[in-house]
PDB file of C-alpha atoms in Angstrom:
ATOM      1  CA  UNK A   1      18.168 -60.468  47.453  1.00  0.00           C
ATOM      2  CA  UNK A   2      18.384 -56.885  47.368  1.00  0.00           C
ATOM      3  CA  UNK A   3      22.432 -56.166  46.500  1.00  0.00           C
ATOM      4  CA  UNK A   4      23.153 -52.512  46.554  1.00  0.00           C
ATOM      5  CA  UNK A   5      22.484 -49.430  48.751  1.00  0.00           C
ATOM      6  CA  UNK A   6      22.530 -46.002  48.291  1.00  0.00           C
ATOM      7  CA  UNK A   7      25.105 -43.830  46.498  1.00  0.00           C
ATOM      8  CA  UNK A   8      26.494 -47.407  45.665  1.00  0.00           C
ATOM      9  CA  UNK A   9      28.586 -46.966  42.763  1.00  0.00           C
ATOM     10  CA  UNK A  10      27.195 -49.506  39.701  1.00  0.00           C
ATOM     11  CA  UNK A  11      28.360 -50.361  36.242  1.00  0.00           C
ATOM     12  CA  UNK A  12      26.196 -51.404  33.295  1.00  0.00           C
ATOM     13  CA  UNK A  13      24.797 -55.181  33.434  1.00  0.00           C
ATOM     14  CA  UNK A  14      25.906 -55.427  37.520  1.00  0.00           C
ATOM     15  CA  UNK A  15      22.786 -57.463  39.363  1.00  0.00           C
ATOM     16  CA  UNK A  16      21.106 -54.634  41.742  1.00  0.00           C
ATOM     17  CA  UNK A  17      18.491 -57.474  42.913  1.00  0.00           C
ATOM     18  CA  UNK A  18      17.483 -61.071  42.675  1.00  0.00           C
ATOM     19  CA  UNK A  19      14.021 -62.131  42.340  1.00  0.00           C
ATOM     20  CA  UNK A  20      13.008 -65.971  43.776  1.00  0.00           C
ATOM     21  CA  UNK A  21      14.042 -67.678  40.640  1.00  0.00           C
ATOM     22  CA  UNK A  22      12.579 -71.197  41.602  1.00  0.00           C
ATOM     23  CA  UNK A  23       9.256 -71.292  39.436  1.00  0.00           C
ATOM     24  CA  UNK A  24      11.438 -69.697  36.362  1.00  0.00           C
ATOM     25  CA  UNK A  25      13.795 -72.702  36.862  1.00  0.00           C
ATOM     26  CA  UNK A  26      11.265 -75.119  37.277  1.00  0.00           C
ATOM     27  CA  UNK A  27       9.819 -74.167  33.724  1.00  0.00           C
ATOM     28  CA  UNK A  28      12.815 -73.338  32.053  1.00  0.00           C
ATOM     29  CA  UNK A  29      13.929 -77.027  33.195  1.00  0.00           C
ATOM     30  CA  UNK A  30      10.961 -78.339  31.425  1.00  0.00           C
ATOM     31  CA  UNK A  31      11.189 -76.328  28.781  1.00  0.00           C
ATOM     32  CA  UNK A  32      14.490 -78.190  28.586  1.00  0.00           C
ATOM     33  CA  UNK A  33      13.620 -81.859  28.856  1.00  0.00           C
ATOM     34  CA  UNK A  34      10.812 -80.852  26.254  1.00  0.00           C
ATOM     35  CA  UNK A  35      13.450 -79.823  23.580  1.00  0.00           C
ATOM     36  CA  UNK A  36      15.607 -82.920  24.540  1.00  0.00           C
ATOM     37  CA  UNK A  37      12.383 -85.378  23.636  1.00  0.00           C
ATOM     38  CA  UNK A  38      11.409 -83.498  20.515  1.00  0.00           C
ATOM     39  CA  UNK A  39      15.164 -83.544  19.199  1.00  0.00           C
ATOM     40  CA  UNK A  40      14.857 -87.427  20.061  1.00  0.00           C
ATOM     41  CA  UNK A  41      11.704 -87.808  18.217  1.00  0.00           C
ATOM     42  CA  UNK A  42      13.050 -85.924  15.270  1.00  0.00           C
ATOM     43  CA  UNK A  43      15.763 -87.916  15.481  1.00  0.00           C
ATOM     44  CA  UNK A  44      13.905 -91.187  14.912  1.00  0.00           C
ATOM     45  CA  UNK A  45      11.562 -90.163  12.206  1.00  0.00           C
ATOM     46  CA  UNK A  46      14.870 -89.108  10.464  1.00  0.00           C
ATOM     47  CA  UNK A  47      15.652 -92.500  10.995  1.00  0.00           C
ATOM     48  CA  UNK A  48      12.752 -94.093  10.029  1.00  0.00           C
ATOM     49  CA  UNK A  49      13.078 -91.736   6.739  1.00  0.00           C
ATOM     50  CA  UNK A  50      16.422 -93.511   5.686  1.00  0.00           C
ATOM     51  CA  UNK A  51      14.668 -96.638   6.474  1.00  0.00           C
ATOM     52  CA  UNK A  52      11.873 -96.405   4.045  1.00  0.00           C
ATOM     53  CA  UNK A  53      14.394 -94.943   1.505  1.00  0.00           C
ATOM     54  CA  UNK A  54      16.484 -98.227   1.744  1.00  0.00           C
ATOM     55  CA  UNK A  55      13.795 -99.920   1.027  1.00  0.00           C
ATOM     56  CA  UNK A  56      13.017 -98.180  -2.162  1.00  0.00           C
ATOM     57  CA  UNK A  57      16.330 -98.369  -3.033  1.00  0.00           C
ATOM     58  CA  UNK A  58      16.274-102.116  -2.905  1.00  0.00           C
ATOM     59  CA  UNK A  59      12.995-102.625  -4.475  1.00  0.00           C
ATOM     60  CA  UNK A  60      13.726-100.678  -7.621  1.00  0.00           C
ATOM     61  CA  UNK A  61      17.575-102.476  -7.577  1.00  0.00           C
ATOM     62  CA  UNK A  62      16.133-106.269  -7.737  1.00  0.00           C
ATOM     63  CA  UNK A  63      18.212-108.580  -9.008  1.00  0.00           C
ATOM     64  CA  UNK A  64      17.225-109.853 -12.512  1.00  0.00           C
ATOM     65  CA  UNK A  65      14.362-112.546 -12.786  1.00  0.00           C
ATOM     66  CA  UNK A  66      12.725-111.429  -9.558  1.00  0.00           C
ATOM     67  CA  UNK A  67       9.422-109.814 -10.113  1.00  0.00           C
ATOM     68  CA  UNK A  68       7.708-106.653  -7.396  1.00  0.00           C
ATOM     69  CA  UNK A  69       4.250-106.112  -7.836  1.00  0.00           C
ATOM     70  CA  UNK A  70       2.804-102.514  -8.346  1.00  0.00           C
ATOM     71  CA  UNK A  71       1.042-102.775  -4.465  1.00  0.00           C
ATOM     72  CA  UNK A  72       4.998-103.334  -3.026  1.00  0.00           C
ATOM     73  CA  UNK A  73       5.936-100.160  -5.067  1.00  0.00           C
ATOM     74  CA  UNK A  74       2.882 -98.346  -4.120  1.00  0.00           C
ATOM     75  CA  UNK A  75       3.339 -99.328  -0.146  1.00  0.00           C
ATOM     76  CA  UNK A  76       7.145 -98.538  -0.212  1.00  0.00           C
ATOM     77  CA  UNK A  77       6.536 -95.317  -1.804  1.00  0.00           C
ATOM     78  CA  UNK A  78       3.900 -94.039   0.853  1.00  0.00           C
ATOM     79  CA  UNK A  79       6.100 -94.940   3.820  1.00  0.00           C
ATOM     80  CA  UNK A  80       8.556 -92.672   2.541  1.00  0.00           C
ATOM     81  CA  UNK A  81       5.776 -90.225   2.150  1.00  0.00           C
ATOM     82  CA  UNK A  82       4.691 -90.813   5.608  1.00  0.00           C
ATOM     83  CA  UNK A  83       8.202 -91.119   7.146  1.00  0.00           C
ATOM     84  CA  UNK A  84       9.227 -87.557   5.448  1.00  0.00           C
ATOM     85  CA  UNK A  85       6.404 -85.829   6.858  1.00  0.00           C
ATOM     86  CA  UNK A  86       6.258 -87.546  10.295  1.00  0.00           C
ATOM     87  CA  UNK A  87      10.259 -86.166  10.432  1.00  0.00           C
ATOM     88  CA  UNK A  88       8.995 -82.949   8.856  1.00  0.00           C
ATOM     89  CA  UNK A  89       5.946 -82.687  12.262  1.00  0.00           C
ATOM     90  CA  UNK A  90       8.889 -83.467  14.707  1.00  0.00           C
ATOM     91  CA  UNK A  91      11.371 -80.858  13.327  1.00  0.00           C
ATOM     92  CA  UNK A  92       8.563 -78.138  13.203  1.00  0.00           C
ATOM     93  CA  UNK A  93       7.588 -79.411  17.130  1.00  0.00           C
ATOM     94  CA  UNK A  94      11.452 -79.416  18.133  1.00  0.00           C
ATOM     95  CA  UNK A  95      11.274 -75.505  16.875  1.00  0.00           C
ATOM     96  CA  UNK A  96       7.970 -74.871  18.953  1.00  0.00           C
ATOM     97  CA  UNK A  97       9.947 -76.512  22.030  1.00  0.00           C
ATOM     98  CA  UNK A  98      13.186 -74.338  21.677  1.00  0.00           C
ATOM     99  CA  UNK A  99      11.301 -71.172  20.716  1.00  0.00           C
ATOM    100  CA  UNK A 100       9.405 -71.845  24.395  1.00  0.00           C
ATOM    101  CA  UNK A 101      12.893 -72.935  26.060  1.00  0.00           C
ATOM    102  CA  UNK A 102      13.991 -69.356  24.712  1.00  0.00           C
ATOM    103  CA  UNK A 103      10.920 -67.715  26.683  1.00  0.00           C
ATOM    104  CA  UNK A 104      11.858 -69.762  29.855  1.00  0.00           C
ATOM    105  CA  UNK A 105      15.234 -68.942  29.477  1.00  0.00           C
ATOM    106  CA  UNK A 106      14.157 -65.091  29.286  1.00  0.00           C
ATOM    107  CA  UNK A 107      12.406 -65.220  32.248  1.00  0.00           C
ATOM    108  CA  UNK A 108      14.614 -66.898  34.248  1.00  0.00           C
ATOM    109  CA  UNK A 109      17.166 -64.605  32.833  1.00  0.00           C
ATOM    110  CA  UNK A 110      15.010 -61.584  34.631  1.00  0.00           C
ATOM    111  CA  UNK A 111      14.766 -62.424  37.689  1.00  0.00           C
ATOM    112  CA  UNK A 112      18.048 -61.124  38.558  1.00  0.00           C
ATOM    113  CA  UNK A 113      17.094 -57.296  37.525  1.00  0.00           C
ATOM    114  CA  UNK A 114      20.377 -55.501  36.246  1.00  0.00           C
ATOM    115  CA  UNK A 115      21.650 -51.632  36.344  1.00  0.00           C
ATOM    116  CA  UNK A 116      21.141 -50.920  32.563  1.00  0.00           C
ATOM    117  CA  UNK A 117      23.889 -47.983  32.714  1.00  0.00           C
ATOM    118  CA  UNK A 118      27.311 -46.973  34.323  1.00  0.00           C
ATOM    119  CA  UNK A 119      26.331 -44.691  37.489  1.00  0.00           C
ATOM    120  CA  UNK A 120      25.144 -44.541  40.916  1.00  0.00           C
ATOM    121  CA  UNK A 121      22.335 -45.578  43.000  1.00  0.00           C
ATOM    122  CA  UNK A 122      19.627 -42.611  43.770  1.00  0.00           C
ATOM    123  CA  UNK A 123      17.126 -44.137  45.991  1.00  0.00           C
ATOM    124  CA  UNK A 124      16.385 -48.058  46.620  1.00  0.00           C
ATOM    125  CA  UNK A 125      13.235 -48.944  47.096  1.00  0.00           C
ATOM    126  CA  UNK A 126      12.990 -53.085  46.533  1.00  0.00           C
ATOM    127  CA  UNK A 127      13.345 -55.241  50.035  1.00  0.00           C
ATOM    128  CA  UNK A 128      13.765 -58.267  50.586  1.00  0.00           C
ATOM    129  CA  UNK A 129      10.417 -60.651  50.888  1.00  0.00           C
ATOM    130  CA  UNK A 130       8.706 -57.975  48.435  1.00  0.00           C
ATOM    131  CA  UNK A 131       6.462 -59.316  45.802  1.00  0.00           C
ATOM    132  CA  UNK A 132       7.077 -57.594  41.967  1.00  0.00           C
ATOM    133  CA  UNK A 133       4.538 -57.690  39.474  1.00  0.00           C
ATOM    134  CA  UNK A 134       4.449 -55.230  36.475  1.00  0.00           C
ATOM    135  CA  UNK A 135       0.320 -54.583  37.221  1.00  0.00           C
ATOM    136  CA  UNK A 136       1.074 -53.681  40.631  1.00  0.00           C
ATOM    137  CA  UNK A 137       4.083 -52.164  40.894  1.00  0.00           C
ATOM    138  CA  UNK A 138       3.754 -48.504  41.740  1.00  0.00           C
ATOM    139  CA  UNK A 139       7.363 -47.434  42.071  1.00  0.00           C
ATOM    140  CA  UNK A 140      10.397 -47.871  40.820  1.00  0.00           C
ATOM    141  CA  UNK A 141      12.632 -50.794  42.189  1.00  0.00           C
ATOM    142  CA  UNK A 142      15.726 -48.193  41.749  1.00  0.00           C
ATOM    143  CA  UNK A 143      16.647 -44.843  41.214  1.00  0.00           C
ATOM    144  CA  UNK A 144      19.641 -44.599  38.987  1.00  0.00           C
ATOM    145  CA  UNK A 145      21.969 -41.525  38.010  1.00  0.00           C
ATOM    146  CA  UNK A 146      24.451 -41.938  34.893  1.00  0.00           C
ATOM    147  CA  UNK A 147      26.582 -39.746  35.761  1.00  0.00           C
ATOM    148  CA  UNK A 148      26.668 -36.661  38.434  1.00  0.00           C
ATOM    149  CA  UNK A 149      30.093 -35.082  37.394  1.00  0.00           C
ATOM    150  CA  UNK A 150      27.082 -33.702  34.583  1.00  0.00           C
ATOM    151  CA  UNK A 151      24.391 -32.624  35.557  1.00  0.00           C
ATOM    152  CA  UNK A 152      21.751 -30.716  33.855  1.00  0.00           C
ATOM    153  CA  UNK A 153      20.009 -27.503  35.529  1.00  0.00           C
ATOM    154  CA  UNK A 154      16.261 -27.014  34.358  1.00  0.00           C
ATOM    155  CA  UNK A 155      15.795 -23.096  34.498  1.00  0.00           C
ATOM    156  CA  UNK A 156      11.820 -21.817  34.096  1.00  0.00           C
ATOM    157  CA  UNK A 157      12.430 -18.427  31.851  1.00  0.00           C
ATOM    158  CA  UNK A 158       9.307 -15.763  31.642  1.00  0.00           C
ATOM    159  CA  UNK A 159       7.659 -15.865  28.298  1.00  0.00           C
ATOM    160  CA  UNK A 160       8.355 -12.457  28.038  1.00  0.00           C
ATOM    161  CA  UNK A 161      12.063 -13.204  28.422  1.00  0.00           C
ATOM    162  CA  UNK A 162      12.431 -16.733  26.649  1.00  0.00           C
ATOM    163  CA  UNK A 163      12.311 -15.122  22.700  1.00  0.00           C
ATOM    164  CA  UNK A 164      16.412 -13.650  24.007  1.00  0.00           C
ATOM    165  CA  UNK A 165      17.629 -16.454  25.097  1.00  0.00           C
ATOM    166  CA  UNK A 166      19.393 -18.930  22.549  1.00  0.00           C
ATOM    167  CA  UNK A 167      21.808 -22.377  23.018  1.00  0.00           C
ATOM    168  CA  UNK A 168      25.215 -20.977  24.221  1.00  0.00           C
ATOM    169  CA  UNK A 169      24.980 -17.907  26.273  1.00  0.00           C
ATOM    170  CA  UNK A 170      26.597 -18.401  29.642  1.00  0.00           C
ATOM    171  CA  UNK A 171      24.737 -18.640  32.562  1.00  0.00           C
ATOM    172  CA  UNK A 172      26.139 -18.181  36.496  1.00  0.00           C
ATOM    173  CA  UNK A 173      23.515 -19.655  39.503  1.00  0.00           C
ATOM    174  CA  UNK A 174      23.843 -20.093  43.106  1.00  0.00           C
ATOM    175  CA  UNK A 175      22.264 -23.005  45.146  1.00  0.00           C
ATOM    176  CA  UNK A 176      20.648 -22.690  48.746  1.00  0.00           C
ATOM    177  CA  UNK A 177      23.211 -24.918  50.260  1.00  0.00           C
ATOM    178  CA  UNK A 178      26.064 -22.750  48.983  1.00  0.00           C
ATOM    179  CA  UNK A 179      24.327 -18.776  48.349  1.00  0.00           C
ATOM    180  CA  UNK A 180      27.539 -17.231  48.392  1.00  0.00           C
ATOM    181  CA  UNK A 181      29.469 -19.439  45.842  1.00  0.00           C
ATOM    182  CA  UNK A 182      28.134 -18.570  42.280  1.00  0.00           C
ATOM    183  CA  UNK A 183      28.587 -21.457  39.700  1.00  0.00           C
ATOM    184  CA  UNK A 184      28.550 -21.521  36.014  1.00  0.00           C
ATOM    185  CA  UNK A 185      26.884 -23.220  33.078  1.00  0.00           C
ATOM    186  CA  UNK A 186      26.123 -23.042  29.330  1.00  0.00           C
ATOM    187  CA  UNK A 187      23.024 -23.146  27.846  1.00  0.00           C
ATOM    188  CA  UNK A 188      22.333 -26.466  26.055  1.00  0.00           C
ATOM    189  CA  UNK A 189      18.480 -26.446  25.001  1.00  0.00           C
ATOM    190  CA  UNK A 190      15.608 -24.081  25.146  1.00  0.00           C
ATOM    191  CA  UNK A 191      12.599 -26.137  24.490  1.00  0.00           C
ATOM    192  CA  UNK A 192       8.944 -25.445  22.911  1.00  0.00           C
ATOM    193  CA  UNK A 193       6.909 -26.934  25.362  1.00  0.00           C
ATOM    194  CA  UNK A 194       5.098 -24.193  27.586  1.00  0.00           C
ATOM    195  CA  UNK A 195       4.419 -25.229  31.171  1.00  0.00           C
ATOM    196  CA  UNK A 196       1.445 -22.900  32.569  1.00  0.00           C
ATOM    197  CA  UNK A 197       1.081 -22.772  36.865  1.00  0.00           C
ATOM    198  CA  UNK A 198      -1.510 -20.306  38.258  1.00  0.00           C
ATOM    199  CA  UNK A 199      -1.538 -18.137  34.931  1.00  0.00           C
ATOM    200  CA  UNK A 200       1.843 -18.315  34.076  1.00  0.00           C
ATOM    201  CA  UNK A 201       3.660 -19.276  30.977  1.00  0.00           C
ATOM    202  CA  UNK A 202       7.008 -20.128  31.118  1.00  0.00           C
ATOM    203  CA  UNK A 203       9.878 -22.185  29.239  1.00  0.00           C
ATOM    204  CA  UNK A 204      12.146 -24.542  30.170  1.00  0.00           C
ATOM    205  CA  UNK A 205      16.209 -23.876  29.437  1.00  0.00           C
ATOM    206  CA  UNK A 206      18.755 -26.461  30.515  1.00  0.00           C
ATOM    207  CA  UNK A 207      21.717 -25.601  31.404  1.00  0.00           C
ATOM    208  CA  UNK A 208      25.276 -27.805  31.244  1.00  0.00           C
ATOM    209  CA  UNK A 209      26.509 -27.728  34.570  1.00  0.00           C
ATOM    210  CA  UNK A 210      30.189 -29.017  35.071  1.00  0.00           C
ATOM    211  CA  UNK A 211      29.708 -31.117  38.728  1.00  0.00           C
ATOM    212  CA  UNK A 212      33.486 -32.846  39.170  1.00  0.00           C
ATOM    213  CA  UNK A 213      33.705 -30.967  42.166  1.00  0.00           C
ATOM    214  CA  UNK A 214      30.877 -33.197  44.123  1.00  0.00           C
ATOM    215  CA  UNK A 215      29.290 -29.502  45.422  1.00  0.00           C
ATOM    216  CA  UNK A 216      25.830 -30.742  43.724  1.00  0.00           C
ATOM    217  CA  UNK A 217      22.852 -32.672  44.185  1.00  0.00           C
ATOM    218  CA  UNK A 218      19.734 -34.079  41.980  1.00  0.00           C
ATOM    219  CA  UNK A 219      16.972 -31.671  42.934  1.00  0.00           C
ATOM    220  CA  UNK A 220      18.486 -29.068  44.576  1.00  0.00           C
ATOM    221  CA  UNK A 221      16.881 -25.458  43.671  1.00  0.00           C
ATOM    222  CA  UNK A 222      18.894 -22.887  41.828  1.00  0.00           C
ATOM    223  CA  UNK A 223      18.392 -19.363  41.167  1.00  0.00           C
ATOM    224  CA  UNK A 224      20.349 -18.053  37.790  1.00  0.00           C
ATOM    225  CA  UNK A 225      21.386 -15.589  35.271  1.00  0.00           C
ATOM    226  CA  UNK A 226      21.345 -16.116  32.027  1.00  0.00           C
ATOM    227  CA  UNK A 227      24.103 -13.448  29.950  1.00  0.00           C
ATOM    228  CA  UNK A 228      22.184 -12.799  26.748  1.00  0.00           C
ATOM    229  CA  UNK A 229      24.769 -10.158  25.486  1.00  0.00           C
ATOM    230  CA  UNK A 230      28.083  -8.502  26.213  1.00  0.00           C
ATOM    231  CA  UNK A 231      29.651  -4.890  25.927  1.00  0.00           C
ATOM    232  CA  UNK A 232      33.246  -4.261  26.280  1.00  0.00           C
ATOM    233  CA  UNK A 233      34.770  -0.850  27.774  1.00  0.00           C
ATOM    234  CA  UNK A 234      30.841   0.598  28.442  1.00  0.00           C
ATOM    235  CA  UNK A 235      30.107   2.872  31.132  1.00  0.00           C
ATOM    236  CA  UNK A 236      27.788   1.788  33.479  1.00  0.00           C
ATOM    237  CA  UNK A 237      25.601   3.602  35.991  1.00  0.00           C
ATOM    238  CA  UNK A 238      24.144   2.259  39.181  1.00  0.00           C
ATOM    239  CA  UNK A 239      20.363   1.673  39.119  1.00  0.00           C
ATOM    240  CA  UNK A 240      20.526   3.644  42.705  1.00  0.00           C
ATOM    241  CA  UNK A 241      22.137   6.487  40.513  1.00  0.00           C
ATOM    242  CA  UNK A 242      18.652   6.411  38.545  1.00  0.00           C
ATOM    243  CA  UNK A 243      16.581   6.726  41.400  1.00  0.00           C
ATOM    244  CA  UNK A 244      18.159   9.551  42.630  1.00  0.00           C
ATOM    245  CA  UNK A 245      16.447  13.361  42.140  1.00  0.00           C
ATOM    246  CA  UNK A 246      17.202  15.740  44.222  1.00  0.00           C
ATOM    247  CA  UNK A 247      14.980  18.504  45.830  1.00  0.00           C
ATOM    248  CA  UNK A 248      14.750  21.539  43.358  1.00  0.00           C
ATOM    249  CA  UNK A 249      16.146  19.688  40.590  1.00  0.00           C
ATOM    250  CA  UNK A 250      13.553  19.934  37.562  1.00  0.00           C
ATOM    251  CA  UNK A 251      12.763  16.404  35.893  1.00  0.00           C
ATOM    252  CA  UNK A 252      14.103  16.277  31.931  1.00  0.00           C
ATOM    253  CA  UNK A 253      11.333  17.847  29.664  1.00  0.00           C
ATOM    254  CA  UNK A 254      11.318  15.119  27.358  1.00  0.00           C
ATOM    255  CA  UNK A 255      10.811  11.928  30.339  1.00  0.00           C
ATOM    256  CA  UNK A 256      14.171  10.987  29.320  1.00  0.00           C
ATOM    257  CA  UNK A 257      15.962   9.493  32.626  1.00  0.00           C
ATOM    258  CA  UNK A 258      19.366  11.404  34.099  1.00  0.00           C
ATOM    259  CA  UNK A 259      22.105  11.246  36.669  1.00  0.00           C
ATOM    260  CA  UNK A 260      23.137  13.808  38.614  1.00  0.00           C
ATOM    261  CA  UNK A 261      27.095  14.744  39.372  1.00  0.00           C
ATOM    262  CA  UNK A 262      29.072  16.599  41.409  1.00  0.00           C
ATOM    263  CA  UNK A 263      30.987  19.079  40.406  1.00  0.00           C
ATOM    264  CA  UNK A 264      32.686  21.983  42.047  1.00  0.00           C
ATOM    265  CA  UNK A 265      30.434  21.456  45.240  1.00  0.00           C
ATOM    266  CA  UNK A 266      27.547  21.268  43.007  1.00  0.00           C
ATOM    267  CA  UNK A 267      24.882  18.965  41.412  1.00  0.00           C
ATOM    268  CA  UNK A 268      25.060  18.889  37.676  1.00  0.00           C
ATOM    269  CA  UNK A 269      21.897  16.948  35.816  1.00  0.00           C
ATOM    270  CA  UNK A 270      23.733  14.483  33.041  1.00  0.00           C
ATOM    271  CA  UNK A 271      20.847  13.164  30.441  1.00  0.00           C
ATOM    272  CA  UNK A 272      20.929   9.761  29.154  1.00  0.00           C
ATOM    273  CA  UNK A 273      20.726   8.189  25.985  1.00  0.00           C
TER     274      UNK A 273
END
């Protein structure tokens, strides 16, 4: 049985699938009926344990006048010997039997396979008829997500870049589906590990992305900024502004860059520090 679809909604220990369950019944119904015999069989040599020790008990309580010989002790004495250890072999053997009752019971416990979190269902890939083996199994059954009101967005920041950026600056990203609605995020983790495609170095940062709203998807691309520090009540000029140089102007002597205003009909060259 296959018992959920896609974007089902799941909760932690809910059956997503049962597996034939007839061969894991079949032993674990053995495995049964073995731990009923062995408790029976300890169960007698218990028995046959008092027995011996009432016997001892009545040989070394004889009434006065009657007479034992030595063999009757010695013979009384080994069948308790051999009764405790016989009851000693059929409580180690009742163990062995519920230890493999246990196992049967596991496995017949798995074959119904279980959501092991709260969330909802990616991508389904088990049908019904299939046959599941761990050495052959290639994909997963099921595709699970905890929780998409969070997600996490996996940025890919320059090397050059990566040494400025630091858990906590604010971040604002658009997705394809939605380019003119820009979103927002924190940064939660900048990891270590380098990942290098066609030459290039770059480092992961994840960003907390607050997804109540529904508006996002598992693998959808972003593009993002990442605010790696603020200035309050600064002017500002326009990178066009920077590009600008007029014909006749001379450049600044020192390669410094400059802006040019207007002022009284004319173009006055501003430096900049």
């Amino acid at each position: 049985e296959v018992l959920v679809d896609y974007n089902d909604i799941v909760t932690r220990a809910q059956p997503l699938a049962h597996l034939d369950p007839t061969d894991y019944d079949g032993q674990r119904r053995r495995a049964l009926a073995a731990v009923e015999a062995q408790a029976a069989a300890r169960d007698v040599a218990a028995t046959a344990v008092l027995d011996t020790q009432a016997a001892m008990v009545r040989i070394k309580r004889l009434p006065a006048g009657e007479m034992v010989s030595d063999r009757d002790v010695e013979l009384a004495t080994t069948a308790l010997a051999r009764a405790r250890a016989n009851l000693a072999l059929a409580e180690a053997q009742l163990k062995a039997s519920q230890a493999d009752l246990a196992a049967a019971e596991s496995n017949y416990a798995k074959t119904s396979i279980v959501s092991p979190i709260d969330g909802v269902v990616l991508d389904v890939s088990a049908q019904v008829g299939q046959t599941v083996s761990a050495a052959t199994l290639a994909t997963s059954l099921f595709i699970l997500a905890s929780d998409l009101r969070r997600l996490d967005l996996e940025l890919d920041i320059d090397e050059a870049d990566i040494p400025r950026v630091k858990a906590g600056d604010q971040a604002s990203f658009t997705v394809e589906s939605a380019p003119d609605r820009l979103l927002t995020g924190a940064v939660r983790q900048v990891r270590s590990a380098p990942t290098i495609l066609d030459g290039v170095t770059s480092y992961k940062a994840i960003i907390e992305v607050d997804n109540t709203a529904g508006a996002l998807r598992p693998g959808m691309t972003a593009t993002a900024d990442i605010q790696i520090d603020k200035a309050s009540n600064a002017l500002t000029v326009s990178n066009t502004a920077l590009r600008f140089s007029p014909k006749g102007m001379p450049p600044r002597q020192d390669g410094g860059q400059q802006i040019y205003i207007l002022h009284d009909g004319s173009l006055q060259s501003v430096p900049l520090t």
